[in-house]
Short mmCIF file of C-alpha atoms and ligand atoms in Angstrom, two decimals:
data_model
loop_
_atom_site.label_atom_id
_atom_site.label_comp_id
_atom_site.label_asym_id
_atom_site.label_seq_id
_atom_site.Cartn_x
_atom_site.Cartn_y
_atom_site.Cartn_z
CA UNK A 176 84.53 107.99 102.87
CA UNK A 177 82.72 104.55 102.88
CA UNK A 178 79.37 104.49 104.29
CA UNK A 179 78.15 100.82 105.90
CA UNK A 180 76.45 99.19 103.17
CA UNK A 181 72.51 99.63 103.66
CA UNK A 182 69.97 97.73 102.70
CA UNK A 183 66.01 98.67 101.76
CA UNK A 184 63.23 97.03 103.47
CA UNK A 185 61.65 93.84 102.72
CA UNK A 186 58.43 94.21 101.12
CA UNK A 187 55.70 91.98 100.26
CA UNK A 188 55.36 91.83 96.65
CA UNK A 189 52.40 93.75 95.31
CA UNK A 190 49.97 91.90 93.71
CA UNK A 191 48.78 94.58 91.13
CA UNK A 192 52.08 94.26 89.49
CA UNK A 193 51.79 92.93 86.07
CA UNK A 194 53.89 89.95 85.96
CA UNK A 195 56.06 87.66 83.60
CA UNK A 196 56.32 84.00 84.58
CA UNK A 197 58.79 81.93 83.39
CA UNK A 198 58.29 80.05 80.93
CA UNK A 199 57.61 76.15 81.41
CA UNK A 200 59.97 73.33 80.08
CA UNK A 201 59.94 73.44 76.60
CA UNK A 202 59.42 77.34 75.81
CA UNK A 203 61.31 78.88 73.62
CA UNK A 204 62.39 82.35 72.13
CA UNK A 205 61.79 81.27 68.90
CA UNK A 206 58.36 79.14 69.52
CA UNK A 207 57.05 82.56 70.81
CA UNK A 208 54.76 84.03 68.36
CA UNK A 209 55.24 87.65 68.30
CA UNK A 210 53.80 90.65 66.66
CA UNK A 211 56.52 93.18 64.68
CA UNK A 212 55.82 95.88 67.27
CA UNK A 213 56.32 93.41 70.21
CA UNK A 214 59.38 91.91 69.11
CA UNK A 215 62.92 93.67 71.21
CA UNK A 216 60.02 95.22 73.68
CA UNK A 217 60.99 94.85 76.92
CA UNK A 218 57.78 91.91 78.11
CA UNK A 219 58.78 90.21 74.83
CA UNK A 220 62.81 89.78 75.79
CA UNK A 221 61.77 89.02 79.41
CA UNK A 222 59.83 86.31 77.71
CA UNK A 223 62.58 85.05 75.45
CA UNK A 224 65.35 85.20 78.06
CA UNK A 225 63.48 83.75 80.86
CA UNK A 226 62.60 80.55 78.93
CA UNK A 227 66.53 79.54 78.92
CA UNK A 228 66.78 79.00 82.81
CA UNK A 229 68.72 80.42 84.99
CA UNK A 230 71.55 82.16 83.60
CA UNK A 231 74.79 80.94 85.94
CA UNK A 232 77.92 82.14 84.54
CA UNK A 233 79.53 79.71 82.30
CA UNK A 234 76.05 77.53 81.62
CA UNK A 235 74.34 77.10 78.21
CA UNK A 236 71.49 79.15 79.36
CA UNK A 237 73.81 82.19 80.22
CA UNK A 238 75.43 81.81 76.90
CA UNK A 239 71.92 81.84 74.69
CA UNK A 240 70.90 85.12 76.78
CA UNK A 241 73.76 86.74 75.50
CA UNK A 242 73.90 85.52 71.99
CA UNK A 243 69.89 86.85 72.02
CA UNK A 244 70.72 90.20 73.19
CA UNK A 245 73.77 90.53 71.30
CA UNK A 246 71.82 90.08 68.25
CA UNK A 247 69.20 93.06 69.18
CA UNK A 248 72.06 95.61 69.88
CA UNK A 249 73.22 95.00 66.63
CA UNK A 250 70.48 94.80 65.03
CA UNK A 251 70.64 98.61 66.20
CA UNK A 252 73.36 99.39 64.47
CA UNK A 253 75.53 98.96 67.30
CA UNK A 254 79.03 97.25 67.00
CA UNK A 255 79.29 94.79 70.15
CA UNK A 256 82.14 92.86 71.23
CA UNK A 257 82.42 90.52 74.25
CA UNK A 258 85.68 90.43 76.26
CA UNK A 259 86.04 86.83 78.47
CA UNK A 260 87.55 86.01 81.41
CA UNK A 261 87.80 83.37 84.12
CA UNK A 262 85.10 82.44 86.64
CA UNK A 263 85.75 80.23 89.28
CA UNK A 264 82.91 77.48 89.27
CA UNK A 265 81.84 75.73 92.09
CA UNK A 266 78.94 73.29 92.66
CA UNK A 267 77.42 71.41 95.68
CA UNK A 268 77.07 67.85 94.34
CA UNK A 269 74.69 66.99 97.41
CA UNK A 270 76.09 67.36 100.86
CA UNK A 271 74.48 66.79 104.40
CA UNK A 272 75.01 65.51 108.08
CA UNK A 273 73.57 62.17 109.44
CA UNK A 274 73.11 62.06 113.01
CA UNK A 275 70.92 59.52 115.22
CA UNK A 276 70.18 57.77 112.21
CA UNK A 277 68.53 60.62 110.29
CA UNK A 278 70.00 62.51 107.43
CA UNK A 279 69.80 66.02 107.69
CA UNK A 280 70.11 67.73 103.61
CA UNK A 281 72.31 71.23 103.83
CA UNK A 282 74.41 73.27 101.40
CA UNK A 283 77.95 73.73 101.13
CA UNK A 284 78.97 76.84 101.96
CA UNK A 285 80.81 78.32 98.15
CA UNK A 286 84.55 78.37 98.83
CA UNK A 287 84.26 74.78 101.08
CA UNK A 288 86.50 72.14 101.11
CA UNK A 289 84.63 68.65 100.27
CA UNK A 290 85.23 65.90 102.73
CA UNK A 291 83.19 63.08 105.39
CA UNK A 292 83.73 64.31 109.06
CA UNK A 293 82.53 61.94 111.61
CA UNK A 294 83.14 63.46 115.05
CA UNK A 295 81.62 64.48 118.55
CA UNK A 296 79.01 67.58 117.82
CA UNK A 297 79.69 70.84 120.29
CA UNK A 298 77.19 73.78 120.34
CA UNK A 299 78.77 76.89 120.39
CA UNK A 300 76.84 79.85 122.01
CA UNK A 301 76.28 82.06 119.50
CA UNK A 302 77.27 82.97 115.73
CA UNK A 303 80.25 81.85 116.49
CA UNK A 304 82.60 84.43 117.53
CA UNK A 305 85.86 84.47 119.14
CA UNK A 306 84.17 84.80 122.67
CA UNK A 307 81.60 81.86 121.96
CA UNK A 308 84.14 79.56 121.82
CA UNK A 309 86.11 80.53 125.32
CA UNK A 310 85.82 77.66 127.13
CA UNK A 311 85.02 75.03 124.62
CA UNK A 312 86.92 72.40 123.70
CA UNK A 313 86.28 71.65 119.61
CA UNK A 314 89.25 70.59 118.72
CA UNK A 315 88.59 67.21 116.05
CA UNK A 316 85.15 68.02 116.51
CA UNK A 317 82.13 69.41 114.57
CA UNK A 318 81.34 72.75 115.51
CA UNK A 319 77.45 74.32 115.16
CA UNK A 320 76.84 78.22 115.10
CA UNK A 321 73.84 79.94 114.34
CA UNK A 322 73.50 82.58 111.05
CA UNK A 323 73.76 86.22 111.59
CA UNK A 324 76.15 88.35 113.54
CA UNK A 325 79.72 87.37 111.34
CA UNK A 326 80.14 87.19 108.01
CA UNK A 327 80.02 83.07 106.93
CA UNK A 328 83.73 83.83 106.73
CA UNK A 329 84.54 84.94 109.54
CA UNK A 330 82.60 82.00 111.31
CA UNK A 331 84.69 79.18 109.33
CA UNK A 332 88.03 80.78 110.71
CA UNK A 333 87.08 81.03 114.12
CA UNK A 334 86.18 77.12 114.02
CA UNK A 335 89.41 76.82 112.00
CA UNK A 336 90.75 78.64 114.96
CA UNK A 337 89.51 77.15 117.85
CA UNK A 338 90.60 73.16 116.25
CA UNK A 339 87.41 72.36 114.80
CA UNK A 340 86.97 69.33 112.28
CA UNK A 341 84.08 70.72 110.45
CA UNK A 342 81.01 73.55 110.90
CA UNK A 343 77.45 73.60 110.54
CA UNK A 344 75.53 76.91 110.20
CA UNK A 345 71.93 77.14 111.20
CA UNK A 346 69.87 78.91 109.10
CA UNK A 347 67.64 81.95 111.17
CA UNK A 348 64.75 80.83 108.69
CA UNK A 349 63.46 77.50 107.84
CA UNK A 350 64.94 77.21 104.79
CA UNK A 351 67.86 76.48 102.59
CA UNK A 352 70.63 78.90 102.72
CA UNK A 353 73.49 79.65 100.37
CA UNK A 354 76.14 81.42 101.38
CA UNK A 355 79.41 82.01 100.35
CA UNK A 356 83.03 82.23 102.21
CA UNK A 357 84.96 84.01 99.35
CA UNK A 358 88.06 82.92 99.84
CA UNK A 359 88.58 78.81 99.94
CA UNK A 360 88.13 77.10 102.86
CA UNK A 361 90.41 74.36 104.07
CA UNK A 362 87.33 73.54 106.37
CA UNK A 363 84.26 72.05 105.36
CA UNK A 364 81.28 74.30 106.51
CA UNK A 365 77.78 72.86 105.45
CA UNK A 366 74.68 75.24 105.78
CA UNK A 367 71.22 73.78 106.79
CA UNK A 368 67.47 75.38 108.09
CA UNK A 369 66.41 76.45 111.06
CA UNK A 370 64.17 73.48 111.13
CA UNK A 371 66.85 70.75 111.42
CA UNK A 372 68.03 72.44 114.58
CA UNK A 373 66.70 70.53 117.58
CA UNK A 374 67.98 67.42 115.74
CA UNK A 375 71.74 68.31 115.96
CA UNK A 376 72.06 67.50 119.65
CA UNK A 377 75.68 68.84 121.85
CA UNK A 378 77.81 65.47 122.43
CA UNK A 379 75.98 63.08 119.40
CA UNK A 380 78.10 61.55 117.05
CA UNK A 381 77.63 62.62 113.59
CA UNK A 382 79.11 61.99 110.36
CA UNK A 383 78.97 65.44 108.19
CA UNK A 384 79.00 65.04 104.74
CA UNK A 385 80.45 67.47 102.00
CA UNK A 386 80.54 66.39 98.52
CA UNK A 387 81.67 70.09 96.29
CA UNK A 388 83.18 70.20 93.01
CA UNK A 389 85.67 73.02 91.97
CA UNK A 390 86.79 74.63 88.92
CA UNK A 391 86.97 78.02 86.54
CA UNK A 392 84.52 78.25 83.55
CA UNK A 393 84.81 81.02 80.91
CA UNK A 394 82.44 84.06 81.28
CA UNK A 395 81.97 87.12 79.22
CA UNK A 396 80.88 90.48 79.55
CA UNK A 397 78.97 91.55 76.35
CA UNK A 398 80.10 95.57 75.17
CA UNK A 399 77.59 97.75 72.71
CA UNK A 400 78.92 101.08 71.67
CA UNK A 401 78.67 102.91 68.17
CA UNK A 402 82.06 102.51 66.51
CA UNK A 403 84.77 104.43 67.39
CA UNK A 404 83.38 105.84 70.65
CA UNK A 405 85.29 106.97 73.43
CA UNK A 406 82.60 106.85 75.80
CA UNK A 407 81.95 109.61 79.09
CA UNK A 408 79.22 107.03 80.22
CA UNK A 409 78.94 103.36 81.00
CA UNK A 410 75.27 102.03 81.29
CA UNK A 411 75.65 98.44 82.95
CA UNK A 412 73.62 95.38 84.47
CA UNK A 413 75.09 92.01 85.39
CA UNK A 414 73.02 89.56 83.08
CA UNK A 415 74.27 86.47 85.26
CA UNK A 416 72.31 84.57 87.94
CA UNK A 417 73.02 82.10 91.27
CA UNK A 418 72.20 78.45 90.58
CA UNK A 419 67.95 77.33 91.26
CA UNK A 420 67.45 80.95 90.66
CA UNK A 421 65.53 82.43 86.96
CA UNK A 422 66.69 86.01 88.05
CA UNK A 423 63.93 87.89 86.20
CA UNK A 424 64.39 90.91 89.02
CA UNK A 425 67.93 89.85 89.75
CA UNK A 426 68.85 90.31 87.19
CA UNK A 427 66.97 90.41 84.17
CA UNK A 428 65.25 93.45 84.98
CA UNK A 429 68.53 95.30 85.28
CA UNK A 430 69.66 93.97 81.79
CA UNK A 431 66.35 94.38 80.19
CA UNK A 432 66.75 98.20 81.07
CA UNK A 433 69.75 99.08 79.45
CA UNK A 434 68.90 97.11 76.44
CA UNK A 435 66.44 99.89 76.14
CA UNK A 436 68.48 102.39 76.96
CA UNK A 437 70.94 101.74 74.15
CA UNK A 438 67.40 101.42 71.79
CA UNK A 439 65.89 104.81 72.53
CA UNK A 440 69.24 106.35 72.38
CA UNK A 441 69.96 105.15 68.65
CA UNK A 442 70.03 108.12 66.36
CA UNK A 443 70.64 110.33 69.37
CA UNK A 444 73.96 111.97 70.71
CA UNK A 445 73.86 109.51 73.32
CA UNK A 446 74.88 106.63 71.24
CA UNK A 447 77.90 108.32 70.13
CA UNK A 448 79.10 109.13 74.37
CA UNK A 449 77.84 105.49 75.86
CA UNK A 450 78.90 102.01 76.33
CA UNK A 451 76.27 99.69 77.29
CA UNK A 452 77.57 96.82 78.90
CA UNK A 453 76.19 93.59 80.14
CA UNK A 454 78.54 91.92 83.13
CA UNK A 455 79.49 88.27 83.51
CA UNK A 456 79.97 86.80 86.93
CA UNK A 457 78.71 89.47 89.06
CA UNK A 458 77.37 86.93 91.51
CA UNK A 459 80.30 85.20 91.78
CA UNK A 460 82.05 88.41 93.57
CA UNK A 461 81.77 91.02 90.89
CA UNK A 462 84.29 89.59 88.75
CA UNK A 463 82.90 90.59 85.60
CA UNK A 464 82.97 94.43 86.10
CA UNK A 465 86.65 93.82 88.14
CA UNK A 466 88.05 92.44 84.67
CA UNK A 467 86.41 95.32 82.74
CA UNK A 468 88.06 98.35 85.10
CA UNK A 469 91.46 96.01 84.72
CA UNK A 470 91.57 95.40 80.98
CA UNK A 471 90.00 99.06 79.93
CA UNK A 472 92.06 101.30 82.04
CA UNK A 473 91.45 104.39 79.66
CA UNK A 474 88.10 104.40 78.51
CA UNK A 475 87.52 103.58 82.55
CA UNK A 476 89.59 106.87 83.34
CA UNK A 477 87.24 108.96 80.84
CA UNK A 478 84.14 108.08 82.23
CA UNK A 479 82.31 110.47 83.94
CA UNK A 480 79.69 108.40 84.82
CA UNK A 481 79.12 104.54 85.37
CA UNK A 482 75.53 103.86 85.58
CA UNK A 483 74.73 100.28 87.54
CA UNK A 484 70.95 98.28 86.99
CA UNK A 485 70.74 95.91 89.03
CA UNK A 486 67.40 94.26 91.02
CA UNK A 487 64.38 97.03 89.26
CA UNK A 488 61.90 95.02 88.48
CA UNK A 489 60.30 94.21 91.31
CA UNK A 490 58.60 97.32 93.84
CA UNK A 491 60.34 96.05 96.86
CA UNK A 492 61.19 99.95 97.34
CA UNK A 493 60.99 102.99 95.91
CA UNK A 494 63.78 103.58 92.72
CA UNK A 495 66.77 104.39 94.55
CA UNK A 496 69.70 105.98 93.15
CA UNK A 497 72.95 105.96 95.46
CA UNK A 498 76.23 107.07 94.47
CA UNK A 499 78.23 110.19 93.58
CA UNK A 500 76.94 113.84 94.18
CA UNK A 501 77.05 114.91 90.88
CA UNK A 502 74.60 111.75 89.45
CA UNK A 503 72.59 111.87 92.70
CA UNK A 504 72.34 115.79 91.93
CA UNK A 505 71.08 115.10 88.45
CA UNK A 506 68.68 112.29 89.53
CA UNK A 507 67.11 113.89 92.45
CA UNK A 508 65.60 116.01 89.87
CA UNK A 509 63.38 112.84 88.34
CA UNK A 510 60.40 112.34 89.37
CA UNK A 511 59.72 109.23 91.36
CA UNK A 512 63.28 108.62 91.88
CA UNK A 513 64.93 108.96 95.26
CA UNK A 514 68.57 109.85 95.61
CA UNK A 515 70.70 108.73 98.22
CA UNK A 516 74.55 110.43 98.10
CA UNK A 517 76.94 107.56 99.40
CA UNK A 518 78.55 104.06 98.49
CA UNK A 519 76.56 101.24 98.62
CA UNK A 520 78.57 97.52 98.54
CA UNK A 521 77.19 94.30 96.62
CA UNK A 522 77.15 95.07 92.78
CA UNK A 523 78.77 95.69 89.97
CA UNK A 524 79.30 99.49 90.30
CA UNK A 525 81.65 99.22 93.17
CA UNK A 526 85.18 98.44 91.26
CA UNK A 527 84.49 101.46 88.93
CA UNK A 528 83.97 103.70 92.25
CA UNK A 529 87.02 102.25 93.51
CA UNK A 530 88.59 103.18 90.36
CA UNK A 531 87.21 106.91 90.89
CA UNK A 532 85.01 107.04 88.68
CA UNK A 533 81.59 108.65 89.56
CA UNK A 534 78.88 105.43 90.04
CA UNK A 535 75.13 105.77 90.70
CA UNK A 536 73.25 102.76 91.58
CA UNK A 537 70.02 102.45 90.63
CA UNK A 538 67.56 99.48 92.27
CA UNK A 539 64.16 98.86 93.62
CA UNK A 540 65.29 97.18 96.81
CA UNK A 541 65.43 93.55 97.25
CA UNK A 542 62.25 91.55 97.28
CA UNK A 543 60.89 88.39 99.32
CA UNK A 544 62.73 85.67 96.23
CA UNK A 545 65.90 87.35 96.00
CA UNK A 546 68.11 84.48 94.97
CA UNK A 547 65.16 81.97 95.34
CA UNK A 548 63.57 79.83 92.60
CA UNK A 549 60.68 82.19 92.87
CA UNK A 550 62.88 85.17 90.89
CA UNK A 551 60.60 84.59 88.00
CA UNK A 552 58.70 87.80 87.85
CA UNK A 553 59.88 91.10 86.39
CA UNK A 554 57.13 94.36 85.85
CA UNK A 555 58.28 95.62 82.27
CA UNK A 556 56.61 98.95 83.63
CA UNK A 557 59.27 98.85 86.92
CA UNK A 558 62.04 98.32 83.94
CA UNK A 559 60.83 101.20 81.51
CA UNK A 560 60.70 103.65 84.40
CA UNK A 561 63.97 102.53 85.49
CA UNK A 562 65.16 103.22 81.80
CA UNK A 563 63.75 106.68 81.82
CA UNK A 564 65.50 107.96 85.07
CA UNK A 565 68.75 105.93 83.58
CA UNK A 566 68.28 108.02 79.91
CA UNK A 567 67.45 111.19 81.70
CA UNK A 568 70.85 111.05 84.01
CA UNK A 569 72.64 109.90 80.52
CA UNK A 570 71.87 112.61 78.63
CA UNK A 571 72.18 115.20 81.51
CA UNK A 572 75.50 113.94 82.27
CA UNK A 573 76.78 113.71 78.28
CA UNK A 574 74.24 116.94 76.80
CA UNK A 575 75.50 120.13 75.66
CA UNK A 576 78.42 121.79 78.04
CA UNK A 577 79.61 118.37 79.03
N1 BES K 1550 71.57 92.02 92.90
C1 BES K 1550 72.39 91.83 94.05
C2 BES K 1550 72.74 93.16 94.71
C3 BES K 1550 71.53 93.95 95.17
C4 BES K 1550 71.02 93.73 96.42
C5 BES K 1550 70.93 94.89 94.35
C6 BES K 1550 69.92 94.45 96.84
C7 BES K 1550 69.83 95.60 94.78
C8 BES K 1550 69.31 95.39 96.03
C9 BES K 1550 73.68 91.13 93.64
O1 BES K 1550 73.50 90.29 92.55
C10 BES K 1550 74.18 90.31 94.82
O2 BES K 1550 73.57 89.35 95.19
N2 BES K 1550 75.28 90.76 95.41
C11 BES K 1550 75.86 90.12 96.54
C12 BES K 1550 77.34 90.37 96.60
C13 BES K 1550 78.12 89.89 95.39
C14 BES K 1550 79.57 90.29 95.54
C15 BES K 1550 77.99 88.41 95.18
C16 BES K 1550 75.24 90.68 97.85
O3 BES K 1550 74.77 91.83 97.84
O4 BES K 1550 75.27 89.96 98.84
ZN1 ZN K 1551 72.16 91.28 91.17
#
């Protein structure tokens, strides 16, 4: 039975936490001087992988991450092997609206047609539902609807609806927002703050601009496993990242942790029951852990456990674990771990629980620069503990009698 999809509580970022900054232009893995002992520790790899930049699927930087990593799993005598798919690959190439002689910057919405719309402006009451626009006439012009209340989505087809020529969406904040309408949109739907608001008057003339770029890009999820495993557990993290963000909590931290995983369980039973995987294009709609349940149908169907990292670096929350009653039954046993029974939308776990497989999701909640340039801190501490609850369930779920 699905439950709504839930969401922590914003936090304010604790200062005490020891923190990684990214590394200026210019750093690199291998210009970082490191002792024996610190090299594959988990403040060392945050180091190394944070200096490539953001790590958007099908970019250079997302490529050296995994090429890094790959070498470290097999450097513990894992056998690794990365299976690639298609991403689709869109990017903004600087879109806006002019109006009374001022130009106004904004996003395009992912999933937007490009194209110049100059028009009437109408204010719709409202996000922009099918009752805010009784009344109205927008057809040929450029509807405005406020964030919140419908999914981005669901906004663009009600304008689509109702005759618009184009749609703006205010931000609730006063700052940039990028969202995403899935599916393509024949309309073009440009985001902007809260701030440019007042300026987008009902009646003026404006000319809304939306320059976007489409196309696919490889991506490739990255597979450790001893050879010849058939594996009862998955341990997984998406290693990608959105665009302007570093992802060191989202999600770095994720992938950091089961990169240790798979190192304390070498030369344990463990090793010989788990695949550790690393996802492609999660934030492009999950796409990398879709491909996996679709091209590994078997080894999917004799899991009893898929284990999901994703956001744990940061103390936004408490560690949550939410999924399946036997995992939440084996980590409600951990200390400092708090499990939640139920399904919880938004990552990378969700196609294997819509396979039927048995998913726990582990996170820390999501903190104030979720998707924001300021994702540049992980807490190697945050990602060890998250390890140890994630080794404890492992070996629970795969230990004698299992
Ligand atoms: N890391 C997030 C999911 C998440 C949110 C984990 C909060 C822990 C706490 C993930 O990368 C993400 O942004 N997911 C999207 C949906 C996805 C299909 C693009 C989301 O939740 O909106
Ligand atoms: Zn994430």
């Amino acid at each position: 039975m699905p439950t709504p999809h839930r969401r922590p509580t914003l936090r304010p970022l604790l200062s005490a936490l020891l923190l990684i900054p990214a590394a200026g232009a210019g750093g690199s893995a291998a210009q970082t001087t490191q002792t024996a002992a610190e090299a594959g520790s988990i403040e060392a790899n945050a180091r190394a992988v944070l200096a490539f930049g953001p790590r958007v699927t099908g970019s250079p930087a997302n490529e050296q991450a995994r090429a890094f990593l790959e070498t470290q799993l097999r450097a513990l005598g894992y056998q690794t092997q990365r299976q690639t798919f298609t991403s689709p690959r869109f990017d903004d190439l600087g879109s806006g609206v002019q109006v009374a002689g001022q130009s106004l910057a904004g996003a395009a919405l992912q999933g937007s047609a490009g194209g110049t719309v100059t028009a009437a402006l109408v204010r719709v009451p409202g996000a922009g539902t099918a009752e805010d626009y009784r009344g109205l006439n927008v057809t040929g012009k450029i509807a405005v609807v406020k964030r919140g209340v419908t999914a981005f989505a669901e906004k663009a087809r009600q304008a689509r609806a109702a005759g618009a020529a184009g749609l703006i969406i205010v931000n609730t904040e006063d700052r940039e927002l990028r969202g995403t309408l899935g599916d393509p949109e024949p309309l073009p739907v440009l985001a902007v703050r809260a701030g440019h608001d007042a300026a987008l008057r009902p009646g003026a003339t404006v000319t809304l601009n939306v320059r976007v770029r489409q196309g696919e890009v490889l991506a490739q999820n990255l597979l450790a496993f001893r050879a010849g495993t058939a594996p009862t557990v998955l341990i997984g993290a998406h290693m990608d990242s959105v665009q302007g963000a570093p992802g060191a909590n989202d999600n770095l931290s994720g992938t950091l942790a089961v990169v240790d995983v798979a190192r304390r369980a070498v030369n344990t039973p463990l090793s010989a029951r788990a695949y550790f995987v690393l996802f492609d294009g999660e934030e492009d709609g999950l796409l990398g852990a879709r491909d996996f349940v679709k091209t590994n149908p078997e080894l999917v169907r004799g899991l009893k456990g898929m284990l999901n990292l994703d956001m744990v670096g940061v103390n936004a929350a408490p560690l949550t674990a939410t999924g399946h009653p036997t995992l939440t039954a084996l980590a409600r046993a951990l200390p400092g771990v708090t499990a939640v029974e139920g399904r919880e939308s938004g990552s990378d776990h969700v196609p294997f629980d819509q396979a039927g497989v048995p998913t726990l999701f582990f996170h820390r909640g999501i903190d104030r620069n979720y998707h924001q340039p300021g994702d540049m801190i992980l807490d190697p501490a945050l990602v060890r503990g998250t390890a140890d609850a994630t080794l404890a369930v492992a070996q629970a779920l795969t230990g004698p009698g299992n």
